[in-house]
Amino acid sequence: MQREKYMETGKGTVVPERKRLWGWMGSWPAVAAGIILAVLAELALAWYGAGRGYGIEDQGRGLEPSVIVDYEIEDGRFRAAGEVPMILFQTEESPGHIHFIFQEPLKKDTMVFLYYEEDPSAHFDRFSRKERYMMEGTREAALTVPAGDFHSFRLEIRGDFVPEQVRLVPAVPAGEITAGMVLGQVKPWRMAVMGVFLAAGLYLWQGRRLADRQRAVRPAVSGGTGADGAGRRIWLDLVRSLAAVLVIIVHVTEPAVLILPPGSRLHLAARAISLGALSCNLLFVLISGALLLPWKEEPVGVFVQKRLMSVVLPLAVYACFYVRLMCITRTGAATWIWYYLRMVAGGTLVEAPHLWLVYVLAGLYLLVIPFRYMLRKLPEKMEKLLTVTILALLAVRTASLWSGQMVGISCFLGDWPGIFLLGYFLTRDWMRRYDRLLVAGGAGAFVLAFWLQGFRPDYKEIVCNQSILMTSMSMAVFVTALGMERWLAPLARMLKVCSRYSYQVLLVHWFVLGNFIYNGWMSSQMPGVVQVALPVPVCLALSLGIAAVTDLLAVKVLDRGLVKLGEVLKKGNSEG
């Protein structure tokens, strides 16, 4: 293989000769590949849509329920009158989708669940369901039925509605799908958007590959060190990776706890695991404090670009998964855009209740600059005093919730900002004298919380988040990981990758659970241990894969575009 030639530019950098000579020509294969992939992806989506009966709604037939439960029906108006209102129906032919038309717009965002079975005599399985929602104001919606030989269904519309027409549209066998049916489902705007992002993402990826090759030979040409990530704290990568895994564990084990036989060993184990995993929220906050609050000579503009955008931009991208892909409402682009902006700005995404933590983190990021100045020359004695004050305030808050006697005073140090500061204090040298005490305190807090869980229905209010119990548990995990730094070197590369996508896993895992874990490949007839343990690594692997692709094709593209836009605006202002 011919070795790549490199040239000095006169500015101390090294540029591949091929890149220097070809310029943009070397990027065209990546751009062309992106456009071709967009066309193929659109044709695949159009083929799937045609197979699920889209475009032949006139061939559907009216839904004929066999049983209606927990709905009060008056003058054609369905009003949810129970916790789980449902419509049971069966069909001899496999439906492709259910088409809804409502006489009146929906008054609020409404959850929709569809359970499906092949055998009409079988019980519906919690692992075989589809979960979607309809936005407020919906007049028309379409719920795709998963491909398969399903004949028995349970439809749950958890809200009030006035149906004008509900039709089962038949699926179209693969051999009967025509080119005209496929072309009828092609959406040019969707294909254009995919083309732009795929082409730009592959172009940037190719550029990074060339840059990596440049760095690989730079020591031999320019005498650089070639160090990558020198001084990286592996233990923080471990904590970030652990926090991402614990988020998934919480949302897998909590539903399992509700259905496992009470008092069984597996039930007790699931309760304990779920309780310990709830420390994930605080771990993300503690990590942020440890990374961001140490003093740095960093202008506000640079901080906003590097840090705040690292939270807001991925949130804006992954919100599309929940706002658009999880919604079955049929409406125009203007409505979608307005609804998306309203949901993201208000933090009220229907299918993403877990994203409240992201808004907490974004708010804490706004405090970083003033906190840095406050902590810059803070004496050790004052750091200790602040630590004790924060813990005391959290303890008072927890005790008041436990006793039911609320304390009238409050202080922001007894809330998320205080826990944010604790992340910084936990990394201080003087804190190492208390590591064993913190670990013991965390173990004691876990035992107390587990005991409380057994008889207090409101235990989550007492134990979780801004609680001295959960804070103690989280600090114990934090300092334990810090003490393991010397043994983590063999895992450094793996932890670096997991840590890199930990925030993205937090964002996307709920989408993965709803769309890949509970879609029929598992069964509640499997052993309970398998039901609890298997979804966690599967969800983690899928979340990491989706995060890596989304980061490449969307987040980095938008980030680069915003940087370029800022440069253009800055140049325009300077010239003006």
Coordinates of C-alpha atoms in Angstrom, one line a residue:
M1 CA 0.0 0.0 0.0
Q2 CA 1.3 3.4 -1.0
R3 CA 2.1 5.6 2.0
E4 CA 0.2 8.9 2.3
K5 CA 2.4 12.0 1.7
Y6 CA 2.2 15.0 4.0
M7 CA 3.4 18.6 3.5
E8 CA 4.3 21.4 5.9
T9 CA 2.1 24.4 5.5
G10 CA 4.5 26.9 7.1
K11 CA 2.2 27.4 10.1
G12 CA 3.4 24.5 12.1
T13 CA 0.7 22.1 10.9
V14 CA 0.8 19.1 8.6
V15 CA -1.7 18.7 5.8
P16 CA -2.2 15.6 3.6
E17 CA -0.9 16.2 0.1
R18 CA -3.9 14.5 -1.4
K19 CA -6.2 16.8 0.6
R20 CA -4.2 19.8 -0.4
L21 CA -4.3 19.0 -4.1
W22 CA -7.9 17.8 -4.4
G23 CA -9.5 20.2 -2.0
W24 CA -13.3 19.7 -2.2
M25 CA -12.9 17.0 -4.9
G26 CA -12.0 14.4 -2.3
S27 CA -15.3 15.1 -0.4
W28 CA -17.7 14.4 -3.3
P29 CA -17.8 10.6 -2.7
A30 CA -19.0 11.2 0.8
V31 CA -21.6 13.8 -0.3
A32 CA -22.8 11.5 -3.1
A33 CA -23.0 8.5 -0.7
G34 CA -25.1 10.6 1.7
I35 CA -27.6 11.5 -1.1
I36 CA -27.8 8.0 -2.4
L37 CA -28.4 6.7 1.2
A38 CA -31.2 9.2 1.7
V39 CA -32.9 8.1 -1.5
L40 CA -32.6 4.4 -0.5
A41 CA -33.8 5.2 3.0
E42 CA -36.8 7.1 1.7
L43 CA -37.7 4.3 -0.7
A44 CA -37.4 1.8 2.1
L45 CA -39.8 3.9 4.3
A46 CA -42.2 4.3 1.4
W47 CA -42.2 0.6 0.8
Y48 CA -42.9 -0.1 4.4
G49 CA -45.7 2.5 4.5
A50 CA -47.3 0.9 1.4
G51 CA -47.1 -2.5 3.0
R52 CA -48.8 -1.2 6.1
G53 CA -51.8 0.0 4.0
Y54 CA -51.1 3.7 3.7
G55 CA -52.6 5.1 0.6
I56 CA -55.5 2.6 0.5
E57 CA -57.5 3.9 3.4
D58 CA -60.7 3.5 1.3
Q59 CA -60.3 -0.3 1.5
G60 CA -60.4 -0.3 5.3
R61 CA -63.5 -1.4 7.3
G62 CA -65.0 0.1 10.4
L63 CA -63.7 -1.1 13.8
E64 CA -66.1 -3.5 15.5
P65 CA -65.2 -3.8 19.2
S66 CA -66.0 -7.1 20.9
V67 CA -65.6 -5.6 24.4
I68 CA -65.4 -1.9 25.7
V69 CA -64.0 -1.4 29.2
D70 CA -63.8 1.7 31.4
Y71 CA -65.4 4.1 28.9
E72 CA -68.6 5.9 29.4
I73 CA -70.3 6.4 26.0
E74 CA -72.9 9.1 25.5
D75 CA -74.1 10.5 22.2
G76 CA -71.0 9.0 20.5
R77 CA -68.6 10.6 23.0
F78 CA -66.1 8.3 24.7
R79 CA -65.1 9.4 28.2
A80 CA -62.4 7.5 30.0
A81 CA -63.9 6.4 33.3
G82 CA -61.2 4.1 34.7
E83 CA -57.5 3.7 35.1
V84 CA -57.1 1.5 32.0
P85 CA -59.9 2.2 29.5
M86 CA -59.7 -0.3 26.6
I87 CA -61.3 -1.5 23.4
L88 CA -60.9 -5.2 22.6
F89 CA -61.3 -6.4 19.0
Q90 CA -60.4 -9.2 16.7
T91 CA -60.0 -9.5 13.0
E92 CA -59.4 -12.3 10.5
E93 CA -57.1 -10.4 8.3
S94 CA -53.9 -8.7 9.4
P95 CA -54.4 -4.9 9.6
G96 CA -51.7 -2.6 8.4
H97 CA -52.8 0.4 10.4
I98 CA -55.7 2.0 12.3
H99 CA -57.0 5.2 10.9
F100 CA -58.8 7.6 13.2
I101 CA -60.9 10.6 12.3
F102 CA -62.4 12.6 15.2
Q103 CA -65.5 14.8 15.1
E104 CA -63.9 17.2 17.6
P105 CA -60.2 18.1 18.1
L106 CA -58.7 16.3 21.1
K107 CA -58.7 18.6 24.2
K108 CA -55.3 17.4 25.4
D109 CA -52.3 15.2 24.5
T110 CA -53.6 11.7 24.7
M111 CA -51.7 8.4 25.2
V112 CA -52.5 5.5 22.9
F113 CA -51.4 1.8 23.6
L114 CA -52.0 -1.1 21.3
Y115 CA -51.4 -4.6 22.5
Y116 CA -51.4 -7.4 20.0
E117 CA -51.5 -11.2 19.9
E118 CA -51.6 -13.9 17.2
D119 CA -53.8 -16.2 19.3
P120 CA -57.2 -14.7 20.2
S121 CA -57.4 -17.0 23.3
A122 CA -54.0 -15.8 24.6
H123 CA -53.5 -13.1 27.3
F124 CA -52.0 -9.8 26.2
D125 CA -48.4 -9.6 27.0
R126 CA -46.7 -6.4 28.4
F127 CA -43.8 -7.1 26.1
S128 CA -46.0 -7.0 23.0
R129 CA -47.3 -3.5 22.7
K130 CA -47.0 -0.3 20.8
E131 CA -47.0 3.0 22.7
R132 CA -47.7 6.3 21.0
Y133 CA -49.6 9.6 21.6
M134 CA -51.9 12.1 19.8
M135 CA -51.2 15.8 20.3
E136 CA -53.7 18.3 21.5
G137 CA -56.0 19.4 18.7
T138 CA -55.7 16.2 16.7
R139 CA -58.5 15.6 14.1
E140 CA -56.9 12.7 12.2
A141 CA -54.3 10.1 13.3
A142 CA -52.9 6.8 12.0
L143 CA -51.5 4.1 14.3
T144 CA -49.3 1.6 12.4
V145 CA -49.8 -2.1 13.4
P146 CA -46.6 -4.1 13.7
A147 CA -46.0 -6.6 10.9
G148 CA -47.1 -10.1 11.8
D149 CA -50.0 -12.5 11.8
F150 CA -51.8 -10.7 14.6
H151 CA -55.6 -11.1 15.0
S152 CA -56.4 -10.1 18.6
F153 CA -55.9 -6.5 19.8
R154 CA -56.4 -4.3 22.8
L155 CA -56.6 -0.6 22.1
E156 CA -56.2 1.9 24.9
I157 CA -56.9 5.6 24.2
R158 CA -56.4 7.2 27.6
G159 CA -58.5 10.2 27.2
D160 CA -61.8 11.5 26.0
F161 CA -62.6 11.5 22.3
V162 CA -65.5 11.7 19.8
P163 CA -64.9 9.3 16.9
E164 CA -66.3 10.1 13.5
Q165 CA -64.6 7.1 11.9
V166 CA -62.2 4.4 13.1
R167 CA -61.1 2.1 10.3
L168 CA -58.9 -1.0 10.1
V169 CA -56.8 -0.7 6.9
P170 CA -55.5 -4.0 5.7
A171 CA -51.8 -4.8 5.3
V172 CA -50.5 -5.4 1.8
P173 CA -48.5 -8.5 1.2
A174 CA -44.9 -7.8 0.0
G175 CA -45.6 -9.5 -3.4
E176 CA -48.6 -7.2 -4.1
I177 CA -46.9 -3.9 -3.4
T178 CA -46.6 -2.0 -6.7
A179 CA -44.2 0.7 -7.7
G180 CA -47.1 3.2 -7.8
M181 CA -48.0 2.4 -4.2
V182 CA -44.4 3.0 -3.1
L183 CA -44.0 6.2 -5.0
G184 CA -47.3 7.4 -3.6
Q185 CA -45.7 7.2 -0.1
V186 CA -42.5 9.0 -1.0
K187 CA -42.2 12.3 0.9
P188 CA -39.8 14.6 -1.0
W189 CA -39.3 17.0 2.0
R190 CA -38.3 14.1 4.3
M191 CA -36.0 12.7 1.6
A192 CA -34.4 16.2 1.2
V193 CA -33.8 16.6 4.9
M194 CA -32.3 13.2 5.2
G195 CA -30.1 13.9 2.1
V196 CA -28.7 17.1 3.7
F197 CA -27.9 15.5 7.0
L198 CA -26.5 12.3 5.6
A199 CA -24.3 14.1 3.1
A200 CA -23.1 16.7 5.7
G201 CA -22.5 14.0 8.3
L202 CA -20.5 11.7 6.0
Y203 CA -18.5 14.7 4.8
L204 CA -17.6 15.7 8.3
W205 CA -16.8 12.1 9.2
Q206 CA -14.4 11.9 6.2
G207 CA -12.8 15.1 7.4
R208 CA -12.3 13.7 10.9
R209 CA -10.7 10.6 9.4
L210 CA -8.2 12.6 7.5
A211 CA -7.5 14.7 10.6
D212 CA -6.9 11.5 12.6
R213 CA -4.4 10.3 10.0
Q214 CA -2.7 13.7 10.2
R215 CA -2.4 13.5 13.9
A216 CA -1.1 9.9 13.7
V217 CA 2.0 11.0 11.7
R218 CA 2.5 14.4 13.2
P219 CA 5.1 13.3 15.8
A220 CA 7.4 11.9 13.0
V221 CA 7.1 15.1 10.9
S222 CA 6.8 17.9 13.4
G223 CA 8.1 16.5 16.6
G224 CA 4.8 16.7 18.5
T225 CA 4.0 14.5 21.5
G226 CA 1.0 12.9 20.0
A227 CA -0.6 12.6 23.4
D228 CA -4.4 12.2 23.3
G229 CA -6.3 12.8 26.4
A230 CA -3.3 13.2 28.7
G231 CA -4.4 13.6 32.3
R232 CA -7.9 12.2 31.6
R233 CA -9.6 11.1 34.7
I234 CA -10.8 7.6 34.0
W235 CA -12.8 7.4 37.2
L236 CA -15.1 10.1 36.0
D237 CA -15.6 8.1 32.8
L238 CA -16.6 5.2 35.0
V239 CA -19.1 7.3 36.9
R240 CA -20.6 8.7 33.7
S241 CA -20.9 5.3 32.2
L242 CA -22.4 3.9 35.4
A243 CA -25.0 6.7 35.5
A244 CA -26.1 5.9 32.0
V245 CA -26.5 2.2 32.8
L246 CA -28.4 3.0 36.1
V247 CA -30.9 5.1 34.2
I248 CA -31.8 2.1 32.0
I249 CA -31.9 -0.2 35.1
V250 CA -34.4 2.1 36.8
H251 CA -36.8 2.1 33.9
V252 CA -36.5 -1.7 33.4
T253 CA -36.8 -2.8 37.0
E254 CA -39.5 -0.4 38.2
P255 CA -42.3 -1.9 36.0
A256 CA -41.0 -5.4 36.9
V257 CA -41.3 -4.7 40.6
L258 CA -45.1 -4.1 40.1
I259 CA -45.7 -7.5 38.7
L260 CA -43.2 -9.8 40.4
P261 CA -44.7 -11.9 43.3
P262 CA -44.4 -9.8 46.4
G263 CA -42.0 -11.2 49.0
S264 CA -40.2 -13.4 46.5
R265 CA -36.4 -13.2 46.3
L266 CA -36.5 -11.8 42.8
H267 CA -39.0 -9.1 43.9
L268 CA -36.8 -8.1 46.8
A269 CA -33.7 -8.1 44.5
A270 CA -35.5 -6.0 41.9
R271 CA -36.6 -3.5 44.6
A272 CA -33.1 -3.2 45.9
I273 CA -31.6 -2.8 42.4
S274 CA -34.2 -0.2 41.4
L275 CA -33.7 1.7 44.6
G276 CA -29.9 1.8 44.2
A277 CA -30.2 2.7 40.5
L278 CA -32.2 5.8 41.4
S279 CA -28.9 7.5 42.3
C280 CA -28.4 8.0 38.5
N281 CA -30.0 11.4 38.6
L282 CA -27.6 12.7 41.3
L283 CA -24.6 11.1 39.7
F284 CA -25.2 13.2 36.6
V285 CA -25.4 16.4 38.7
L286 CA -22.3 15.5 40.8
I287 CA -20.3 14.7 37.6
S288 CA -21.3 18.1 36.1
G289 CA -20.2 19.9 39.3
A290 CA -16.9 18.0 39.4
L291 CA -16.1 18.8 35.7
L292 CA -17.3 22.4 35.4
L293 CA -16.8 24.2 38.7
P294 CA -13.0 24.1 39.0
W295 CA -11.5 27.4 37.9
K296 CA -10.7 27.9 34.2
E297 CA -9.8 31.0 32.3
E298 CA -12.7 30.6 29.9
P299 CA -14.7 33.5 28.4
V300 CA -18.4 33.4 28.8
G301 CA -18.9 33.0 25.0
V302 CA -16.6 30.1 24.8
F303 CA -18.3 28.4 27.7
V304 CA -21.7 28.8 26.2
Q305 CA -20.5 27.4 22.9
K306 CA -18.6 24.4 24.4
R307 CA -20.7 23.5 27.4
L308 CA -24.3 24.9 27.3
M309 CA -24.7 23.9 23.6
S310 CA -23.4 20.4 24.5
V311 CA -26.6 20.0 26.6
V312 CA -29.1 22.1 24.6
L313 CA -28.2 21.0 21.0
P314 CA -28.5 17.2 21.7
L315 CA -31.7 17.8 23.6
A316 CA -33.1 19.7 20.6
V317 CA -32.2 16.8 18.3
Y318 CA -33.4 13.9 20.4
A319 CA -36.6 15.7 21.2
C320 CA -37.5 14.9 17.6
F321 CA -37.6 11.2 18.5
Y322 CA -40.3 11.9 21.0
V323 CA -42.2 14.7 19.4
R324 CA -42.4 13.4 15.9
L325 CA -41.6 9.7 15.8
M326 CA -43.8 8.9 18.8
C327 CA -46.8 10.9 17.7
I328 CA -49.4 9.5 15.4
T329 CA -51.2 12.8 14.6
R330 CA -51.6 13.7 11.0
T331 CA -51.1 17.4 10.5
G332 CA -49.1 20.0 8.5
A333 CA -45.5 21.0 8.9
A334 CA -46.4 24.4 10.5
T335 CA -48.3 22.6 13.3
W336 CA -45.5 20.2 13.9
I337 CA -42.9 23.0 14.1
W338 CA -45.0 25.1 16.5
Y339 CA -45.8 22.0 18.7
Y340 CA -42.1 21.0 18.8
L341 CA -41.0 24.4 19.8
R342 CA -43.7 24.6 22.5
M343 CA -42.9 21.2 23.9
V344 CA -39.1 21.6 24.0
A345 CA -39.2 25.1 25.4
G346 CA -41.7 24.1 28.1
G347 CA -40.0 20.8 28.9
T348 CA -43.4 19.0 28.6
L349 CA -42.6 16.2 26.0
V350 CA -45.4 13.7 26.4
E351 CA -43.3 10.6 25.7
A352 CA -40.2 11.7 27.5
P353 CA -41.0 12.3 31.2
H354 CA -37.4 11.5 32.1
L355 CA -36.0 14.6 30.4
W356 CA -36.8 16.7 33.4
L357 CA -33.2 16.0 34.5
V358 CA -31.8 17.6 31.3
Y359 CA -33.6 20.9 32.1
V360 CA -32.2 20.8 35.7
L361 CA -28.7 20.4 34.2
A362 CA -29.2 23.2 31.7
G363 CA -30.3 25.5 34.6
L364 CA -27.3 24.5 36.6
Y365 CA -25.0 25.3 33.7
L366 CA -26.2 28.9 33.9
L367 CA -24.7 29.0 37.4
V368 CA -21.2 27.7 36.4
I369 CA -19.5 31.1 35.8
P370 CA -20.7 32.8 39.0
F371 CA -19.9 29.6 41.0
R372 CA -16.4 29.5 39.6
Y373 CA -15.7 33.0 40.8
M374 CA -17.2 32.2 44.2
L375 CA -15.0 29.0 44.5
R376 CA -11.9 30.4 43.0
K377 CA -10.1 31.4 46.2
L378 CA -12.5 29.9 48.7
P379 CA -10.5 28.8 51.8
E380 CA -10.7 25.1 52.8
K381 CA -12.5 25.9 56.0
M382 CA -15.2 27.7 54.1
E383 CA -15.5 24.7 51.6
K384 CA -16.0 22.4 54.6
L385 CA -18.6 24.7 56.1
L386 CA -20.5 24.9 52.8
T387 CA -20.4 21.1 52.5
V388 CA -21.8 20.6 56.0
T389 CA -24.5 23.3 55.3
I390 CA -25.7 21.6 52.1
L391 CA -25.9 18.2 53.8
A392 CA -27.7 19.7 56.8
L393 CA -30.3 21.4 54.6
L394 CA -30.9 18.2 52.6
A395 CA -31.3 16.4 55.9
V396 CA -33.9 18.9 57.2
R397 CA -35.8 18.6 53.9
T398 CA -35.8 14.8 54.1
A399 CA -36.8 14.8 57.8
S400 CA -39.7 17.2 57.1
L401 CA -41.0 14.9 54.3
W402 CA -40.6 11.8 56.5
S403 CA -42.6 13.4 59.4
G404 CA -45.1 15.2 57.3
Q405 CA -44.4 18.4 59.2
M406 CA -43.0 20.8 56.5
V407 CA -40.5 23.4 57.4
G408 CA -41.4 26.9 56.3
I409 CA -37.9 28.1 55.4
S410 CA -36.0 27.0 52.3
C411 CA -32.6 27.7 50.7
F412 CA -31.3 27.0 47.2
L413 CA -28.3 25.1 48.8
G414 CA -30.8 22.5 49.9
D415 CA -31.8 21.8 46.3
W416 CA -30.0 20.9 43.0
P417 CA -27.5 23.8 43.2
G418 CA -26.2 22.4 46.5
I419 CA -25.8 19.0 45.1
F420 CA -24.0 20.6 42.1
L421 CA -21.5 22.2 44.5
L422 CA -21.1 18.8 46.3
G423 CA -19.7 17.4 43.1
Y424 CA -16.9 19.9 43.2
F425 CA -16.2 19.5 46.9
L426 CA -16.0 15.7 46.5
T427 CA -13.0 16.1 44.3
R428 CA -11.0 18.3 46.7
D429 CA -7.9 16.9 48.4
W430 CA -9.2 17.5 51.9
M431 CA -12.3 15.3 51.1
R432 CA -10.1 12.2 50.8
R433 CA -9.9 12.0 54.7
Y434 CA -13.6 11.3 54.7
D435 CA -14.0 8.7 51.9
R436 CA -14.5 5.8 54.3
L437 CA -17.1 7.8 56.2
L438 CA -18.9 8.7 53.0
V439 CA -19.0 5.1 51.9
A440 CA -20.3 3.9 55.2
G441 CA -22.9 6.7 55.2
G442 CA -24.0 5.6 51.8
A443 CA -24.4 2.0 52.8
G444 CA -26.4 3.0 55.9
A445 CA -28.6 5.3 53.8
F446 CA -29.4 2.5 51.4
V447 CA -30.4 0.2 54.2
L448 CA -32.6 2.9 55.7
A449 CA -34.2 3.7 52.3
F450 CA -34.8 0.0 51.6
W451 CA -36.5 -0.4 54.9
L452 CA -38.6 2.7 54.3
Q453 CA -39.6 1.5 50.9
G454 CA -41.3 -1.5 52.4
F455 CA -44.1 0.4 54.2
R456 CA -44.2 4.0 53.0
P457 CA -46.2 4.5 49.7
D458 CA -44.6 7.9 49.4
Y459 CA -41.1 6.6 49.9
K460 CA -39.9 8.2 46.6
E461 CA -40.6 11.7 47.9
I462 CA -38.5 11.0 51.0
V463 CA -35.7 9.0 49.4
C464 CA -35.1 10.3 45.9
N465 CA -33.4 13.2 44.3
Q466 CA -32.8 16.1 46.8
S467 CA -32.8 13.8 49.8
I468 CA -30.0 13.3 52.2
L469 CA -30.5 9.5 51.8
M470 CA -30.0 9.5 48.0
T471 CA -27.3 12.1 48.2
S472 CA -25.4 9.9 50.7
M473 CA -25.8 6.9 48.4
S474 CA -24.6 8.9 45.3
M475 CA -21.6 10.3 47.1
A476 CA -20.6 6.8 48.2
V477 CA -20.6 5.6 44.6
F478 CA -18.8 8.8 43.5
V479 CA -15.8 8.5 46.0
T480 CA -15.6 4.7 45.5
A481 CA -15.1 5.2 41.8
L482 CA -12.5 7.9 42.5
G483 CA -10.6 5.5 44.6
M484 CA -10.6 2.9 41.8
E485 CA -8.6 5.1 39.4
R486 CA -5.4 3.1 39.6
W487 CA -7.2 -0.2 38.6
L488 CA -9.2 1.3 35.7
A489 CA -6.4 1.7 33.2
P490 CA -7.2 -1.6 31.3
L491 CA -10.8 -0.3 30.8
A492 CA -9.8 3.2 29.8
R493 CA -10.7 3.0 26.1
M494 CA -14.1 1.3 26.7
L495 CA -15.0 3.7 29.5
K496 CA -14.1 6.6 27.3
V497 CA -16.5 5.6 24.6
C498 CA -19.3 4.8 27.0
S499 CA -18.7 8.1 28.8
R500 CA -18.7 10.0 25.6
Y501 CA -22.2 8.9 24.8
S502 CA -23.6 8.7 28.4
Y503 CA -25.6 11.9 28.0
Q504 CA -27.0 10.7 24.7
V505 CA -28.0 7.4 26.3
L506 CA -29.9 9.3 28.9
L507 CA -31.8 11.1 26.2
V508 CA -32.6 8.2 23.9
H509 CA -33.0 5.2 26.1
W510 CA -36.7 5.8 26.8
F511 CA -37.3 5.8 23.0
V512 CA -35.4 2.5 22.7
L513 CA -37.4 0.9 25.5
G514 CA -40.7 1.8 24.0
N515 CA -39.8 0.9 20.4
F516 CA -37.4 -2.0 20.6
I517 CA -37.7 -3.7 24.0
Y518 CA -41.5 -3.9 24.3
N519 CA -42.2 -4.9 20.7
G520 CA -42.7 -8.6 21.0
W521 CA -39.3 -10.3 20.9
M522 CA -39.6 -11.0 24.7
S523 CA -42.4 -12.6 26.6
S524 CA -43.7 -12.3 30.2
Q525 CA -43.7 -16.2 30.2
M526 CA -39.9 -16.1 30.3
P527 CA -38.2 -16.5 33.7
G528 CA -38.4 -13.4 35.9
V529 CA -34.7 -13.0 36.1
V530 CA -34.5 -12.9 32.3
Q531 CA -37.3 -10.3 32.1
V532 CA -35.4 -8.0 34.4
A533 CA -31.8 -8.7 33.3
L534 CA -32.0 -9.1 29.5
P535 CA -33.5 -5.8 28.5
V536 CA -30.7 -3.8 30.2
P537 CA -27.7 -4.8 28.0
V538 CA -29.9 -4.8 24.9
C539 CA -31.3 -1.3 25.6
L540 CA -27.7 -0.1 26.4
A541 CA -26.3 -1.5 23.2
L542 CA -29.1 -0.1 21.0
S543 CA -29.0 3.3 22.8
L544 CA -25.2 3.5 22.2
G545 CA -25.6 2.6 18.5
I546 CA -28.4 5.1 17.9
A547 CA -26.5 7.8 19.9
A548 CA -23.4 7.2 17.7
V549 CA -25.3 7.5 14.5
T550 CA -27.4 10.5 15.6
D551 CA -24.3 12.2 16.9
L552 CA -22.6 11.7 13.5
L553 CA -25.4 12.6 11.2
A554 CA -27.3 15.2 13.2
V555 CA -25.7 16.7 16.3
K556 CA -22.3 17.3 14.8
V557 CA -23.8 18.6 11.6
L558 CA -25.9 21.1 13.4
D559 CA -23.0 22.0 15.7
R560 CA -20.8 22.7 12.8
G561 CA -23.5 24.7 11.0
L562 CA -24.0 26.9 14.1
V563 CA -20.3 27.5 14.4
K564 CA -20.1 28.5 10.7
L565 CA -23.1 30.7 11.1
G566 CA -21.5 32.4 14.1
E567 CA -18.3 33.0 12.1
V568 CA -20.2 34.5 9.2
L569 CA -22.2 36.8 11.6
K570 CA -19.0 37.8 13.4
K571 CA -17.3 38.5 10.1
G572 CA -20.3 40.6 8.9
N573 CA -20.3 42.6 12.1
S574 CA -16.6 43.3 11.9
E575 CA -16.8 44.4 8.3
G576 CA -19.8 46.5 9.0

